[in-house]
Coordinates of C-alpha atoms and ligand atoms in Angstrom, one line a residue:
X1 CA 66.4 -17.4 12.2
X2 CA 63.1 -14.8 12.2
X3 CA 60.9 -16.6 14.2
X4 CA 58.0 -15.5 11.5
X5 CA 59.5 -17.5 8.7
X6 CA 58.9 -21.3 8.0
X7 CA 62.0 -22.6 5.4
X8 CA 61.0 -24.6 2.5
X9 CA 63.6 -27.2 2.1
X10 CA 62.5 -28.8 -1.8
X11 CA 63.2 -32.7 -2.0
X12 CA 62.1 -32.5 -5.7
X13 CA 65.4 -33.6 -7.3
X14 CA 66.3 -36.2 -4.3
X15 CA 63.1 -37.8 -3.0
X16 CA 61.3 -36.7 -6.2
X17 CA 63.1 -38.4 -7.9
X18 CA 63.3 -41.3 -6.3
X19 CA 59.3 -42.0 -7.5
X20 CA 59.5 -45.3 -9.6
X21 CA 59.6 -44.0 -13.0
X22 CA 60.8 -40.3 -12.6
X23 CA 64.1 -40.2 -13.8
X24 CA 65.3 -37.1 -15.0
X25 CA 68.5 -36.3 -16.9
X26 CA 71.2 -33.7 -15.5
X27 CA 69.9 -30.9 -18.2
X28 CA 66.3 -31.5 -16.6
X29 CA 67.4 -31.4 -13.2
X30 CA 69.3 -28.2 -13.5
X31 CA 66.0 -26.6 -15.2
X32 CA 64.3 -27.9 -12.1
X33 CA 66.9 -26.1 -9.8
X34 CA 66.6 -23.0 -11.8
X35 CA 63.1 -22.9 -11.3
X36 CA 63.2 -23.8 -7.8
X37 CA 65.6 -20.9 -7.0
X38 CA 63.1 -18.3 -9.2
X39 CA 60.6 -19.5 -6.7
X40 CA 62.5 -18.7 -3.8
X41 CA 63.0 -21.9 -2.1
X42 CA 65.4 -21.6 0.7
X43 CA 66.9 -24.8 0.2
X44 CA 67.2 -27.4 -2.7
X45 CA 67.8 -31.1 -2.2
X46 CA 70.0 -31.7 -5.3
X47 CA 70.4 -35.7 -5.3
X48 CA 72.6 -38.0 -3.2
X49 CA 75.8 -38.1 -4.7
X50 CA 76.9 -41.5 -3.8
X51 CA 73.9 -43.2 -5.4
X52 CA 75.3 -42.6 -8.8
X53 CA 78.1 -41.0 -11.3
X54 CA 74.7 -39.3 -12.8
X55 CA 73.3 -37.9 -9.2
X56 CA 77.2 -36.7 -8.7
X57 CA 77.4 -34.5 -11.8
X58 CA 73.6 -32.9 -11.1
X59 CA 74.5 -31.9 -7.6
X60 CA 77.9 -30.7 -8.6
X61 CA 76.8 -28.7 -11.6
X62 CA 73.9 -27.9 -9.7
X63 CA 75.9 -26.2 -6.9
X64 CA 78.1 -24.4 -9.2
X65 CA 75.2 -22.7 -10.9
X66 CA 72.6 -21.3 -8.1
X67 CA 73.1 -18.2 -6.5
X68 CA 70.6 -17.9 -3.8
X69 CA 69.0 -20.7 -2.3
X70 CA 71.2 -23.4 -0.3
X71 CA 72.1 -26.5 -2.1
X72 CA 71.4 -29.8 -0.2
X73 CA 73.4 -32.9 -0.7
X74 CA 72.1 -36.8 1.0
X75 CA 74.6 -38.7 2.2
X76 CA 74.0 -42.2 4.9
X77 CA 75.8 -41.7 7.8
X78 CA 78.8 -43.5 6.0
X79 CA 82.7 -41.7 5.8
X80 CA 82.1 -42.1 2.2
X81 CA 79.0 -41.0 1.4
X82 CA 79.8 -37.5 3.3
X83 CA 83.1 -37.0 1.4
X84 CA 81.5 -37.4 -2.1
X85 CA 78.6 -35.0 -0.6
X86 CA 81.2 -32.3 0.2
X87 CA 82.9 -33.3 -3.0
X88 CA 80.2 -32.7 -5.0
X89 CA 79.1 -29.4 -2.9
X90 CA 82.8 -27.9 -3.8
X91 CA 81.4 -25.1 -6.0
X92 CA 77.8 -24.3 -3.9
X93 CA 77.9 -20.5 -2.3
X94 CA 75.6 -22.0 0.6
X95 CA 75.7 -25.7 0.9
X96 CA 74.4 -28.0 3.2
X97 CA 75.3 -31.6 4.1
X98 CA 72.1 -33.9 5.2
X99 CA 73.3 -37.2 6.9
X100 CA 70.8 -39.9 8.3
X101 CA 70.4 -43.0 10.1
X102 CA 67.6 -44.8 10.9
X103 CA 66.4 -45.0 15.1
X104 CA 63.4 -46.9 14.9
X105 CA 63.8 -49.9 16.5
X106 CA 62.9 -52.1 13.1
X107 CA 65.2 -50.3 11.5
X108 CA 67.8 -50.7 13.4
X109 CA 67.5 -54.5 14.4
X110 CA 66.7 -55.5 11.0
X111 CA 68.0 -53.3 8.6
X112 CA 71.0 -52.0 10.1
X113 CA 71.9 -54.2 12.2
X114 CA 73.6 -52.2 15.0
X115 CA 72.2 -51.6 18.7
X116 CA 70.8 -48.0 20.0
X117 CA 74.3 -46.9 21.0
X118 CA 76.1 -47.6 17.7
X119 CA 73.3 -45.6 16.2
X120 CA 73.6 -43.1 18.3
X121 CA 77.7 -43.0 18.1
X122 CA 77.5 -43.1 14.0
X123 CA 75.3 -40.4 13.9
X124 CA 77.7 -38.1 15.7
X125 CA 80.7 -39.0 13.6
X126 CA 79.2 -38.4 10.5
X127 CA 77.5 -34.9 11.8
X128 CA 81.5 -34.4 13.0
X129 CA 82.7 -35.3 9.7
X130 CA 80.5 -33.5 8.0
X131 CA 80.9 -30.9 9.9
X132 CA 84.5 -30.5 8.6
X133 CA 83.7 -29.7 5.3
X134 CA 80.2 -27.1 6.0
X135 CA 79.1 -25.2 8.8
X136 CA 75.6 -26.2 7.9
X137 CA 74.4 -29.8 8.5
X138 CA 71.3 -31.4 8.8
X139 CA 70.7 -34.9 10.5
X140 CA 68.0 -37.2 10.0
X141 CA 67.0 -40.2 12.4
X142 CA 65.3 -42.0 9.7
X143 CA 62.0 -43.6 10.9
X144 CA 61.4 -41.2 13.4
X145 CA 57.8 -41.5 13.4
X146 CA 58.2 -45.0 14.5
X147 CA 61.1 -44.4 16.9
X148 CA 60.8 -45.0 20.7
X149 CA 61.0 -41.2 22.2
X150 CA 63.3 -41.8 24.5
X151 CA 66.0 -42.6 22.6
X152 CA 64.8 -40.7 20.1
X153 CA 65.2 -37.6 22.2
X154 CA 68.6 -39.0 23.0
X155 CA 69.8 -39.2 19.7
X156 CA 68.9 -35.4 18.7
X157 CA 70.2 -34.3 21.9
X158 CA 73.7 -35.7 21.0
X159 CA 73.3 -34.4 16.9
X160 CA 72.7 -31.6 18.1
X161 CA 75.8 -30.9 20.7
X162 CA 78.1 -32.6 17.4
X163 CA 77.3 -30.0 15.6
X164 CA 73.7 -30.3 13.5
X165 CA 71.9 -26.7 12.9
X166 CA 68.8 -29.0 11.7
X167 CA 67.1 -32.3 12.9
X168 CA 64.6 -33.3 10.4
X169 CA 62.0 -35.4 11.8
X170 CA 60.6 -37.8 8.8
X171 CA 57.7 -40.0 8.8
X172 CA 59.2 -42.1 6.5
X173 CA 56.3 -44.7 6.1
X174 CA 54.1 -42.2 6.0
X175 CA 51.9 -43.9 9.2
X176 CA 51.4 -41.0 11.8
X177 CA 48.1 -39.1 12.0
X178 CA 48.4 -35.4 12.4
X179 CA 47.3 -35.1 16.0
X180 CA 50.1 -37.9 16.8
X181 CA 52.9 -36.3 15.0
X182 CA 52.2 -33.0 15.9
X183 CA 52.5 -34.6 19.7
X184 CA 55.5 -36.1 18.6
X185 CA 56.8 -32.5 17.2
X186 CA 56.2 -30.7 20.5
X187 CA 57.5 -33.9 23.0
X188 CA 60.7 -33.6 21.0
X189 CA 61.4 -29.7 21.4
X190 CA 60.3 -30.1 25.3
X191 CA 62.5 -32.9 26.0
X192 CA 65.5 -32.4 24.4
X193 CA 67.8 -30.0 26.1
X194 CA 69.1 -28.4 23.5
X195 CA 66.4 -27.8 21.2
X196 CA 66.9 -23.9 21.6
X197 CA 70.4 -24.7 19.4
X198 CA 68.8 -26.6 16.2
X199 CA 65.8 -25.5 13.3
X200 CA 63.5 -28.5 14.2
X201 CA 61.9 -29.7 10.6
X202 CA 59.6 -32.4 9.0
X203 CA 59.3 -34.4 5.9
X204 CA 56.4 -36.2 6.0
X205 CA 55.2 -38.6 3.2
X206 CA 51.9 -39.8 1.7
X207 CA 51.4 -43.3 2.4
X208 CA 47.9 -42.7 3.7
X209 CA 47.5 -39.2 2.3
X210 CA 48.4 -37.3 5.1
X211 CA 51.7 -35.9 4.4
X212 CA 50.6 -32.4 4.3
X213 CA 47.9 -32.7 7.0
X214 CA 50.7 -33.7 9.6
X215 CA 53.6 -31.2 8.1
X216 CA 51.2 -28.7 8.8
X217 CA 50.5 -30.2 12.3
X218 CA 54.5 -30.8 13.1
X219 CA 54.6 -26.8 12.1
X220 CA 51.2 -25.8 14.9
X221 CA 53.9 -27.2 17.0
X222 CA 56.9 -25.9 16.1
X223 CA 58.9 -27.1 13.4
X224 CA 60.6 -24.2 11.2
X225 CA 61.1 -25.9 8.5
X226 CA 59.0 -28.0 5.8
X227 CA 60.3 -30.7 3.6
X228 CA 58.5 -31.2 0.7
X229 CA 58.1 -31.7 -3.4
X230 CA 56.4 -30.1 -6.5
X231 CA 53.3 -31.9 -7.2
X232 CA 54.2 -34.2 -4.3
X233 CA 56.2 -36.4 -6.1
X234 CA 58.3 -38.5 -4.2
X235 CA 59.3 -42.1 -2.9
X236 CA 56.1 -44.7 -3.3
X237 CA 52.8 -42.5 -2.5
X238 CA 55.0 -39.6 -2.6
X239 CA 56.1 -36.1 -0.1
X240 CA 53.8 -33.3 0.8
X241 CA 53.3 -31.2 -1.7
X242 CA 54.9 -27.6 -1.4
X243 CA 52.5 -25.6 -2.9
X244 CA 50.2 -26.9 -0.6
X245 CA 52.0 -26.6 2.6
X246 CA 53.2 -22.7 1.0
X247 CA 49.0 -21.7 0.2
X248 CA 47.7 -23.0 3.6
X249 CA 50.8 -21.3 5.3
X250 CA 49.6 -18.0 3.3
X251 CA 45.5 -18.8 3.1
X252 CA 45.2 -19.2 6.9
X253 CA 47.6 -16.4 8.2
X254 CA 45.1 -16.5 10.8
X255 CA 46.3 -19.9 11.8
X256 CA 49.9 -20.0 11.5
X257 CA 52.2 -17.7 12.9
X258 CA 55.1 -17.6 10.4
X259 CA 55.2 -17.1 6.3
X260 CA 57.3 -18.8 3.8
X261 CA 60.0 -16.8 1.5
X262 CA 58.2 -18.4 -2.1
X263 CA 57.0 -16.3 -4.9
X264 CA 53.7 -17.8 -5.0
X265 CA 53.1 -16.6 -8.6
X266 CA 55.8 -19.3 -9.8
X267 CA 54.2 -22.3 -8.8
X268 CA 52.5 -22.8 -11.5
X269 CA 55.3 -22.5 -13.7
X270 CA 57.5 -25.1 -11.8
X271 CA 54.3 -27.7 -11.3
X272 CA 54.2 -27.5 -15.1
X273 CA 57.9 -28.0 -15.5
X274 CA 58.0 -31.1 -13.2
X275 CA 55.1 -32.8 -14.9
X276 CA 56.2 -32.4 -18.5
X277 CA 59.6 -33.3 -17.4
X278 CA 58.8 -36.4 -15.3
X279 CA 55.8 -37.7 -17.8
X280 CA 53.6 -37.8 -14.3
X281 CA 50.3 -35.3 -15.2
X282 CA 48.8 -34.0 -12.5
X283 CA 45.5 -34.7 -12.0
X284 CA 42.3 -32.2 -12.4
X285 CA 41.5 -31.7 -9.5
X286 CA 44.7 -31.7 -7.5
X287 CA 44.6 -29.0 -4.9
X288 CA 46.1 -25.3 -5.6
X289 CA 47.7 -27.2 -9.4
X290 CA 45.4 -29.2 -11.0
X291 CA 44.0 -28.0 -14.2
X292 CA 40.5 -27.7 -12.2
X293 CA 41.1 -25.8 -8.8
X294 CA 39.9 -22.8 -9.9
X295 CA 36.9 -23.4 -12.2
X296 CA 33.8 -23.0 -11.2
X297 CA 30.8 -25.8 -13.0
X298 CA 27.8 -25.4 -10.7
X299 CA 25.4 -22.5 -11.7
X300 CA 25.0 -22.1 -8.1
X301 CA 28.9 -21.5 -7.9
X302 CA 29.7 -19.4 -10.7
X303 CA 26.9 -16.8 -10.1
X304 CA 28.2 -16.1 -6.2
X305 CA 31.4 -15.9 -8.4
X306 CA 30.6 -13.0 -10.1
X307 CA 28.2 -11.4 -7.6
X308 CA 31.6 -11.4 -4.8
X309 CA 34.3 -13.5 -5.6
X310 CA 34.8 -14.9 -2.0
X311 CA 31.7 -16.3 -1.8
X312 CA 33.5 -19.7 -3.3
X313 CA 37.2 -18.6 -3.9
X314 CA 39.7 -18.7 -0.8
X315 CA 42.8 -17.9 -2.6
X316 CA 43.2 -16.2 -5.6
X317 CA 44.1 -17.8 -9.3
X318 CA 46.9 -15.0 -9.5
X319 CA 48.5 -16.1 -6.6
X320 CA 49.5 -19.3 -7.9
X321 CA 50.4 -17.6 -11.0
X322 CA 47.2 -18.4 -13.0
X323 CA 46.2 -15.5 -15.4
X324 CA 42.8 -16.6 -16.5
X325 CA 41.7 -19.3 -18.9
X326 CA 40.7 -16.7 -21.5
X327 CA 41.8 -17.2 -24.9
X328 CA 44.7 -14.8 -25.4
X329 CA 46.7 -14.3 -28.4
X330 CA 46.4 -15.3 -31.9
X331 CA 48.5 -15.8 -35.5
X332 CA 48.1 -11.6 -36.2
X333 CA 49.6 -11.2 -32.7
X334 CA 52.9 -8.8 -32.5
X335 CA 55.8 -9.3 -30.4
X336 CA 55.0 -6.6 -28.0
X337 CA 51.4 -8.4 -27.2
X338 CA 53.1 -11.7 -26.8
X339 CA 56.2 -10.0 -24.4
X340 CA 53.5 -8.7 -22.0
X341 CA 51.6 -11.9 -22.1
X342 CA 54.6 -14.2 -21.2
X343 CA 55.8 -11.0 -18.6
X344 CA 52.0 -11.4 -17.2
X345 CA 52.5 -15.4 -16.8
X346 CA 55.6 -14.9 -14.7
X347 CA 57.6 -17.1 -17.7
X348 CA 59.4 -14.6 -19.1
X349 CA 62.9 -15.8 -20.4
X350 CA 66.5 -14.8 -18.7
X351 CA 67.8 -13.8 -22.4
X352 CA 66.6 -12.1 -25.7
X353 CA 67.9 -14.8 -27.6
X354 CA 65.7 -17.2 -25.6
X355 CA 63.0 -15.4 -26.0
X356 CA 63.7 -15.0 -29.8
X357 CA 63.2 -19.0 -29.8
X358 CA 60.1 -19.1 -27.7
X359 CA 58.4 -16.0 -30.1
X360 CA 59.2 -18.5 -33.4
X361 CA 57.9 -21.5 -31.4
X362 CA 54.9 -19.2 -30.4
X363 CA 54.3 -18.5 -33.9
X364 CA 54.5 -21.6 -35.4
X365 CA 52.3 -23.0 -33.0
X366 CA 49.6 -20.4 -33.7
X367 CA 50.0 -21.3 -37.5
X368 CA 48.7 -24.6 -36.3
X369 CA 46.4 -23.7 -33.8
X370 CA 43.8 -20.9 -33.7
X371 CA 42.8 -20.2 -30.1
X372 CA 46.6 -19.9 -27.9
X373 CA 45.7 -20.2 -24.6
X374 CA 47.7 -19.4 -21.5
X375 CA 48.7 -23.4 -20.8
X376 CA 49.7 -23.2 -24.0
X377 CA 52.4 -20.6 -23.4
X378 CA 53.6 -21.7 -19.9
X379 CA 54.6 -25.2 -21.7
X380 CA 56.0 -23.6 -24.2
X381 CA 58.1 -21.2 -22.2
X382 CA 58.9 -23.8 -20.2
X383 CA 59.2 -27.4 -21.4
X384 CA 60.6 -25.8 -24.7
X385 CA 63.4 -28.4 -26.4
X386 CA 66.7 -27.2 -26.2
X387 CA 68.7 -30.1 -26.8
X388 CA 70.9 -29.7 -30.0
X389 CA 69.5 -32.4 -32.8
X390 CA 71.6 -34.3 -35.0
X391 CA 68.4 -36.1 -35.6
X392 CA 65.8 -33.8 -37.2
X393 CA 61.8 -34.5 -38.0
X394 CA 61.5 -34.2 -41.8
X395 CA 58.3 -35.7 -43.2
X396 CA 55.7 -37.9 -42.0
X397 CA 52.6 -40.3 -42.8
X398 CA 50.9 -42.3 -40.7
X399 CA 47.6 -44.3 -41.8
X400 CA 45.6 -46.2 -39.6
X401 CA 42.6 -47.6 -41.8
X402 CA 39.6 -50.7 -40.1
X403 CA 40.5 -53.7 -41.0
X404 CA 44.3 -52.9 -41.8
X405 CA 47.5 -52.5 -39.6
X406 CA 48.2 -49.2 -39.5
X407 CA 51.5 -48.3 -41.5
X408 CA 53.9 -45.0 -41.1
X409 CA 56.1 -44.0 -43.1
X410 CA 59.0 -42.1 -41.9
X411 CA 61.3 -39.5 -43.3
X412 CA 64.6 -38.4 -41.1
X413 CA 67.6 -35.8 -41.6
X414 CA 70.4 -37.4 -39.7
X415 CA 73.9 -34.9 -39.8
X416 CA 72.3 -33.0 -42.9
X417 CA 71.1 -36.6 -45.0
X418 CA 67.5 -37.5 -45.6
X419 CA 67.1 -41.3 -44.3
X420 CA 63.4 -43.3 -44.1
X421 CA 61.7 -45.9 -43.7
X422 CA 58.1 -47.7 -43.7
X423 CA 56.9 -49.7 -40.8
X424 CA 53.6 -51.0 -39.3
X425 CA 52.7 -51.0 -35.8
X426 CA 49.7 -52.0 -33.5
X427 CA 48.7 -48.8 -33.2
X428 CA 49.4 -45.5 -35.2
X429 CA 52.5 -44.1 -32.6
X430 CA 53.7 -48.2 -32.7
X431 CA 54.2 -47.7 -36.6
X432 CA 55.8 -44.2 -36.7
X433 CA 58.3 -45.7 -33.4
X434 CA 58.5 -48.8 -35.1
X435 CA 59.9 -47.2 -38.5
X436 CA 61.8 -44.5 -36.6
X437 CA 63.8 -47.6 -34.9
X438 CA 64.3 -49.1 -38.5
X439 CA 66.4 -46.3 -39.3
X440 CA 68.2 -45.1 -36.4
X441 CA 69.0 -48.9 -34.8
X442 CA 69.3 -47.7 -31.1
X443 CA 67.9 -50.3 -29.7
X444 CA 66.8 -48.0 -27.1
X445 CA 63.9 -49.6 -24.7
X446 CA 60.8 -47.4 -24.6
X447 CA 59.8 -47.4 -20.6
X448 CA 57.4 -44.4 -20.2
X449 CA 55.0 -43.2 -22.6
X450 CA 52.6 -40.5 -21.3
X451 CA 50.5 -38.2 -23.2
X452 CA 48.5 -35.1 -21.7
X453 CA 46.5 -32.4 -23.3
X454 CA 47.9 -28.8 -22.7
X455 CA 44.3 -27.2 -23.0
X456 CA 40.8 -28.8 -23.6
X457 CA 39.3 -29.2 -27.0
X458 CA 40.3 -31.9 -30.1
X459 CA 42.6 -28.9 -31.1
X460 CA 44.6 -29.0 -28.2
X461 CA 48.5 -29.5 -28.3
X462 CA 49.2 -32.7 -26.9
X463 CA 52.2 -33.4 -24.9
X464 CA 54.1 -36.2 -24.8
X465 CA 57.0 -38.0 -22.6
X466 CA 58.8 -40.6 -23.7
X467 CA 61.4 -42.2 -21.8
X468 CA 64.2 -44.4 -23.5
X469 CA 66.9 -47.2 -22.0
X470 CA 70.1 -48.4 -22.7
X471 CA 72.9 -49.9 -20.7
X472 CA 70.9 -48.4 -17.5
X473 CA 70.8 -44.8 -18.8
X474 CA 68.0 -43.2 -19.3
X475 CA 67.1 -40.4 -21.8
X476 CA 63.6 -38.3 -21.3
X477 CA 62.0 -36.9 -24.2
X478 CA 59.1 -34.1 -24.8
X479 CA 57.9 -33.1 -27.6
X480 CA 54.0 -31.2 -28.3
X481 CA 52.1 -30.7 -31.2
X482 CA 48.0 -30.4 -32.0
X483 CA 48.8 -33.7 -33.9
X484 CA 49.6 -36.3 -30.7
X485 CA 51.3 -38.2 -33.5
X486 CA 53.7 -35.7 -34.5
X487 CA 54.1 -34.8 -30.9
X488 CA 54.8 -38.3 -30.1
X489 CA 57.3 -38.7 -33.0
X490 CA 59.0 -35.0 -31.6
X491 CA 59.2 -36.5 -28.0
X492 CA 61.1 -40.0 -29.1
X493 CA 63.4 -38.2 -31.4
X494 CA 64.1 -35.6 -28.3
X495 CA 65.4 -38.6 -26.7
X496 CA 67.0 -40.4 -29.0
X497 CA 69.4 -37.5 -29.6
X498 CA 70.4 -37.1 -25.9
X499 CA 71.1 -40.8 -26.6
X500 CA 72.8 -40.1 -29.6
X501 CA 74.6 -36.8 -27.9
X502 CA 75.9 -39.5 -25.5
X503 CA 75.6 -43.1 -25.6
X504 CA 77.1 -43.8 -21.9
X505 CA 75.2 -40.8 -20.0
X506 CA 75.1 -42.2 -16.1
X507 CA 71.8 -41.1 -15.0
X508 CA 70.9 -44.8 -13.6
X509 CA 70.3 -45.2 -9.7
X510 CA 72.0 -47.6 -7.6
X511 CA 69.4 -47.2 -5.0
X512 CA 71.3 -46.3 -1.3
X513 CA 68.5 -45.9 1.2
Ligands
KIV1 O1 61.9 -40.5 4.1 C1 63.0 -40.4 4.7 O2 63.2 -40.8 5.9 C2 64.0 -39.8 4.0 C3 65.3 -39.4 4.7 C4 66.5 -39.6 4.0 C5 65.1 -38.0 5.3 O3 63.9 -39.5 2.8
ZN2 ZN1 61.7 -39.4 2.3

């Protein structure tokens, strides 16, 4: 490994997903890897294929279709869980098997069960096992942040002579402060023997906001390589955030002494593509993503802005892939002005006939909306609807009146046949979802309903989540529009076809860890 480089291993689809609520179907989680891979991550952390027949297929399908970056796949320290792992790694060019076990001594008195030696002992068979099937394997003692150092030590030290490249040392609970784990860091690659032979790496998370405070730490002392998540979703309070760790890596060169691989002018682009397709917005002022981190209020502010730009600006907008907030291109706009703009904001499609579809979408937006901003193309370049509908939007109206229940009325074209129905509600959206249940009968549970504004301003295309349960599948839907109505109606209806598409999809989670 170059010395200079720190690897970004993305947990996005794994413990990403594992936040309560962000359940994303296999379609979504491949446009996730695919955006991942454009960004240059060295490794993705596809799912953990024993959890589920859905988290299977996503690795698998997953590993047959990226080209550069490694593909991850979680398994316990179990016989099984490794076989289905390498199973479901069969097609990946580079793949990677990460096994874990939990050393703290909690853990392994009350959750395990098993003394410090059996620990030890199953966590070299499974890095030998594993080892059968892919040269590259990672090991995890789970808890290490809470983990006697001793054994601790002990435990890498035999990983590492069966076989593991990489020990990743989490903080699960997220309860070290970065002085302590950056200690812990550097007492780890001092005492254990063989530390020359492995990539030391952390994955820190957020339980009292200091994931990326004490990834950075762990890496002032050594580690190589960063676990971490878009947006910084992940398991309760979530991971550190990656575009975090990647901009402080590259703000403070003067700090660090390695750089990451990532294409810094994509992270915009997949930060937007997780949030639409998880439901979870992002808040304003969210470092490096939220919609805020580069404007400047204060009078004060914006004149040393444009008097020297540094005066209040560490990083550039650009970097992150951030144009400017200027209104860009209009109805009367050609195709060669809209190419350039979408080339500028890094969202260019792969194929002309996907960029056929996004021009039309473009278009009809900008029949609808007069001022097309540059949020307004990213989501539409990148949360755009491909699923094929056998359910289609055909006409709606929706009153809401004081002193009356608000009352939709619906019309549908199911396989090519115009179906409706009238419904009331407690609130506009309850009416229109109300009368779209009356005539498709899914019997579908609604379980997430988010809406977030693309752009500021009461014309702004609103953009809606929705997801859907039956039989413990889950189906996500988006769907945006000026009108949040119509938006909300596009979103359910998105769903409601993967439903339709396929009644018995297993994306559920039996939860393993
Ligand atoms: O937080 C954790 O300990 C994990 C391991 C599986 C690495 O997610
Ligand atoms: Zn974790």
């Amino acid at each position: 490994m170059n010395e200079k480089n720190l690897i970004i291993f993305d947990t996005t689809l794994r413990d990403g997903e594992q936040s309560p609520g962000a359940s994303m179907d296999i379609d979504e989680k491949i446009k996730i890897a695919l955006a991942l891979e454009e960004l240059n991550v060295d490794i993705i952390e596809a799912g953990f294929p024993i959890a589920s027949n859905g988290d299977f297929k996503a690795v698998n399908e997953i590993a047959n279709q990226i080209k550069n970056s490694s593909v991850c796949a979680l398994a316990r320290a179990l016989e099984k869980d490794i076989v289905k792992a390498s199973e479901a790694l069969a097609g990946a060019k580079k793949p990677r098997i990460h096994t874990f076990i939990a050393t703290s001594p909690i853990h392994m008195e009350k959750k395990l069960k098993m003394s410090p030696e059996k620990v030890k002992q199953t966590a070299v068979n499974a890095i030998k096992l594993a080892k059968t099937f892919t040269s590259d394997v990672e090991f995890s003692p789970e808890d290490a942040g809470r983990s006697e150092l001793k054994f601790l030590c002990e435990v890498i030290t035999a990983a590492i002579d069966a076989g593991a490249g990489t020990i990743n040392i989490p903080d699960t609970v997220g309860y070290n402060l970065p002085h302590q784990f950056g200690s812990l860091i550097q007492n780890i690659i001092s005492n254990v023997e063989n530390s020359d032979k492995a990539v030391f790496s952390v994955h820190c998370h957020n339980d009292l906001g200091l994931a990326v405070a004490n990834s950075l730490s762990a890496v002032m002392n050594g580690a190589r390589q960063v676990e971490c998540t878009i947006n910084g979703l992940g398991e309760r309070a979530g991971n550190a955030a990656l575009e975090e760790i990647v901009m402080t890596v590259k703000t403070r060169q003067d700090i660090f002494n390695c750089d990451t691989n990532i294409k810094t002018n994509k992270i915009l682009k997949c930060s937007r593509l997780v949030s639409g397709i998880t439901g979870f917005p992002v808040q304003p002022n969210k470092a490096i993503v939220g919609k805020n981190a580069f404007a400047h209020e204060s009078g004060i502010h914006q004149d040393g802005v444009i008097k020297s730009r540094e005066t209040y600006e560490i990083m550039k907008a650009e970097d992150i892939g951030l144009v400017s907030n200027s209104l860009v291109l209009g109805k009367h706009s050609g195709r060669n002005a809209f190419k350039q703009k979408i080339i500028d904001l890094n969202v260019m499609p792969k194929n002309n006939s996907d960029f056929d579809k996004l021009f039309y979408k473009f278009k009809d937006l900008a029949d609808k909306k007069h001022e097309i901003f540059d949020e307004d193309l990213i989501n539409l370049a990148t949360n755009a609807v491909v699923t094929a509908s056998s359910i289609k939007f055909n006409y709606m109206n929706v009153v809401t009146e004081s002193g009356r229940k608000p009352h939709a009325h619906i019309k549908l074209e199911i396989d090519g046949e115009i179906k409706e129905a009238k419904s009331t509600g407690d609130g506009a959206v309850d009416a229109a979802y109300n009368a779209i249940e009356h005539i498709i009968k899914s019997k579908c549970k609604l379980i997430l309903y988010s809406v977030n504004n693309i752009t500021s301003g009461t014309d702004a295309q609103g953009e809606v989540t929705v997801r859907i349960t039956k039989n413990n599948s889950i189906y996500n839907g988006h769907g945006a529009d000026t009108d949040i109505v119509k938006a909300s109606v596009l979103a359910l209806l998105n769903a409601l076809n993967k439903y339709k598409q396929n009644p018995n999809a297993d994306s559920s989670k039996k939860r393993g860890i």
